[in-house]
Coordinates of C-alpha atoms in Angstrom, one line a residue:
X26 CA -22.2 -21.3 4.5
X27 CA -18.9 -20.5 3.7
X28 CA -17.4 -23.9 4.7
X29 CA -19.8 -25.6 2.8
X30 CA -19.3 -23.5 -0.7
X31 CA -15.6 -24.0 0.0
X32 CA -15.9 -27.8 -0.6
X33 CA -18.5 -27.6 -3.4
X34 CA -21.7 -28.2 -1.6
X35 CA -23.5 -25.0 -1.8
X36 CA -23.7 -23.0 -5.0
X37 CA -23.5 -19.1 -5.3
X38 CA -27.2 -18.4 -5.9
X39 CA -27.8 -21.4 -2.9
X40 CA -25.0 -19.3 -1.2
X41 CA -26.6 -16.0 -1.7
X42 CA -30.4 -17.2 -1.0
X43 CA -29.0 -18.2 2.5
X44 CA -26.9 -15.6 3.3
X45 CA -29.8 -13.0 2.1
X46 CA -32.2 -14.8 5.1
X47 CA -29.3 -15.0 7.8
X48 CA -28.3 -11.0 7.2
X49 CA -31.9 -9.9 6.4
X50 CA -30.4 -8.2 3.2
X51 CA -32.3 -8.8 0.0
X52 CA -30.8 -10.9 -2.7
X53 CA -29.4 -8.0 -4.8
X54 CA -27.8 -6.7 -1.4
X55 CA -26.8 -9.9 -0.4
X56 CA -24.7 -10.4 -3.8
X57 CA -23.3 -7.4 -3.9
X58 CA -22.3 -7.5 -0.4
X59 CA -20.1 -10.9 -0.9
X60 CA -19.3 -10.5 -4.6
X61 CA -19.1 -7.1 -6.2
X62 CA -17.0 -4.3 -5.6
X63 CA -13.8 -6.0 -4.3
X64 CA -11.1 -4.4 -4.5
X65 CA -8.3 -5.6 -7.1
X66 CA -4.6 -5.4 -5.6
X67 CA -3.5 -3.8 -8.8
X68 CA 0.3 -3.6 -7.1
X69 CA 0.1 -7.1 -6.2
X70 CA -1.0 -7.9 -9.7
X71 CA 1.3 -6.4 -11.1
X72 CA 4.3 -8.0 -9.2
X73 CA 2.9 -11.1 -10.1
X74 CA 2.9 -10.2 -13.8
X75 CA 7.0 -9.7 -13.6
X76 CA 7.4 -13.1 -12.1
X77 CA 5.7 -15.0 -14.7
X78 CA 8.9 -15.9 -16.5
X79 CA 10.8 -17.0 -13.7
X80 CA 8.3 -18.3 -11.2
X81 CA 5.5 -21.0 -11.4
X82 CA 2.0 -18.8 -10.0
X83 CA -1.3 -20.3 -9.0
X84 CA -4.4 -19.5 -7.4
X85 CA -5.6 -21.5 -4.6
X86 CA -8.8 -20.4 -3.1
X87 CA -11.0 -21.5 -0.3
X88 CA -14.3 -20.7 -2.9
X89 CA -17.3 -22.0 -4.9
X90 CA -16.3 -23.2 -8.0
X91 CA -18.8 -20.4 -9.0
X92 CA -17.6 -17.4 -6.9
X93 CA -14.8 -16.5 -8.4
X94 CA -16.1 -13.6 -11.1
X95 CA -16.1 -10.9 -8.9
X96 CA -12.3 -11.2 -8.1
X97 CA -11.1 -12.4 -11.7
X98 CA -12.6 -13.3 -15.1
X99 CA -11.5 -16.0 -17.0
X100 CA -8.8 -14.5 -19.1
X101 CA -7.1 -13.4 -16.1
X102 CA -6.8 -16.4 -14.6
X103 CA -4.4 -17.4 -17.6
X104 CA -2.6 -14.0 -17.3
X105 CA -1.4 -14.3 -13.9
X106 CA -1.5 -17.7 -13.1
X107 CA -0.3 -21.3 -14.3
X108 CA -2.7 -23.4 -12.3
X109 CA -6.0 -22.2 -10.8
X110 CA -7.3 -24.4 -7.9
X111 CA -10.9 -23.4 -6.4
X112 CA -11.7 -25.4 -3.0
X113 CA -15.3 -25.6 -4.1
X114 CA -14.4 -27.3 -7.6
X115 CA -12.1 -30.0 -6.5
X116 CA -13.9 -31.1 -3.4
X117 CA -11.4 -29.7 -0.7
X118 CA -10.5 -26.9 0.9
X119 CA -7.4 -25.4 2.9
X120 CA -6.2 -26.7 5.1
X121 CA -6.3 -30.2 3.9
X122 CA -3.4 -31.2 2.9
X123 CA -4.9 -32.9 -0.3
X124 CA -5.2 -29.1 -1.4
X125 CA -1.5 -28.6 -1.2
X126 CA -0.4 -31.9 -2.9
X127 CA -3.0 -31.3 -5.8
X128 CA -1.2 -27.8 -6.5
X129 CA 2.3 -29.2 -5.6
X130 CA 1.9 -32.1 -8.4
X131 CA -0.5 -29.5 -10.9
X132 CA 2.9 -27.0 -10.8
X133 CA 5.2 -30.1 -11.2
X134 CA 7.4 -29.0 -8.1
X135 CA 8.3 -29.9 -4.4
X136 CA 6.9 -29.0 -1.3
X137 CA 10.3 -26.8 -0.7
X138 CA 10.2 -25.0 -3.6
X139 CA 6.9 -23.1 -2.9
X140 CA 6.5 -20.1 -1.4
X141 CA 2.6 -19.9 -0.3
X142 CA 0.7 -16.5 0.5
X143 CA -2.0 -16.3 2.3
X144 CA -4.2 -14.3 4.2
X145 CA -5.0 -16.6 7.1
X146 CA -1.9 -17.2 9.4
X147 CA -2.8 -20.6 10.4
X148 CA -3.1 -21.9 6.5
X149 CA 1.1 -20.3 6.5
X150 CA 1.3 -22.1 9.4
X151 CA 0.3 -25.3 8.3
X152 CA 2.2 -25.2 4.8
X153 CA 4.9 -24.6 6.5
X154 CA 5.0 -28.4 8.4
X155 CA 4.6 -29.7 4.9
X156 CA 8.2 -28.2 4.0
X157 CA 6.6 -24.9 2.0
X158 CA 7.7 -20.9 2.9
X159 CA 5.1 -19.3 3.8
X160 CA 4.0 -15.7 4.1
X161 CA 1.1 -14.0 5.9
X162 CA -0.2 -11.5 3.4
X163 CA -1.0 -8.3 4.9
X164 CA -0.2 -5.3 2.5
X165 CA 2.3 -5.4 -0.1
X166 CA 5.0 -3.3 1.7
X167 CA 4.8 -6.3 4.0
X168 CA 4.7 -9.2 1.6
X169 CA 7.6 -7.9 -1.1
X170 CA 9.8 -7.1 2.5
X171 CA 9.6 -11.0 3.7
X172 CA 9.6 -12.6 -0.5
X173 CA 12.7 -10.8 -1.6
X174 CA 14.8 -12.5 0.9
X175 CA 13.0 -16.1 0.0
X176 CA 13.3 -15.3 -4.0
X177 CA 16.7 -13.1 -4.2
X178 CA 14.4 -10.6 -5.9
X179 CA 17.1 -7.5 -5.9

């Protein structure tokens, strides 16, 4: 299910219904298990806030181009970010590179000056034999201790 929102093939309610008959949750359970109550890395937020003048942000996510609201609203998605990318919206999904390149030319830069996070090793692992830095998100202790060196943040 997930693989197929990701590229735009299954909507959130189509999403939902399935998920709600695989788990054996109703819908309402179902919903709120995948899409509400997420926790919002107000540290990592922040940091990302600070950068804004210096530093090109965007948001690329492996998600239905309708399963985005329960991690940011629209506004937000100018706040923090220059360029938003969702998988399900554009047709492809990490790790293709396609992804990367629509991003790369969206932000106007080179492969070599982006520094991608993620949460998946093997998507860091990838970037990184297209030329990017790349860092394995874990907890933010983690992720400022590997971007200050890759940024010259102090």
């Amino acid at each position: 299910l997930d693989k197929q929102a990701a590229v735009g093939k299954l909507s959130k309610v189509g999403f939902v219904e399935q998920a709600s008959k695989i788990t054996g949750q109703s819908i309402s359970e179902t919903e709120e298990r995948f899409f509400e109550g997420v926790d919002f890395n107000t540290q990592l937020a922040e940091f990302v806030l600070t950068i804004r003048n210096r530093y090109k942000t965007a948001l690329l996510s492996n998600i239905g181009a309708d399963m985005m609201g329960g991690f940011f609203g629209q506004s937000d998605y100018a706040k923090y970010f220059d360029e938003v990318i969702l998988s399900g919206a554009v047709g492809v999904a990490k790790p293709d590179k396609a992804i990367f390149e629509l991003m790369r030319e969206r932000l106007g830069v080179s492969f070599d000056e982006v520094v991608m996070i993620d949460d998946m090793q093997s998507t860091i692992d990838f970037v990184k034999t297209l030329g990017m830095q790349g860092i394995c998100y874990k907890d933010f202790e983690q992720f400022m201790f590997e971007l200050e060196p890759l940024l010259r943040l102090k």
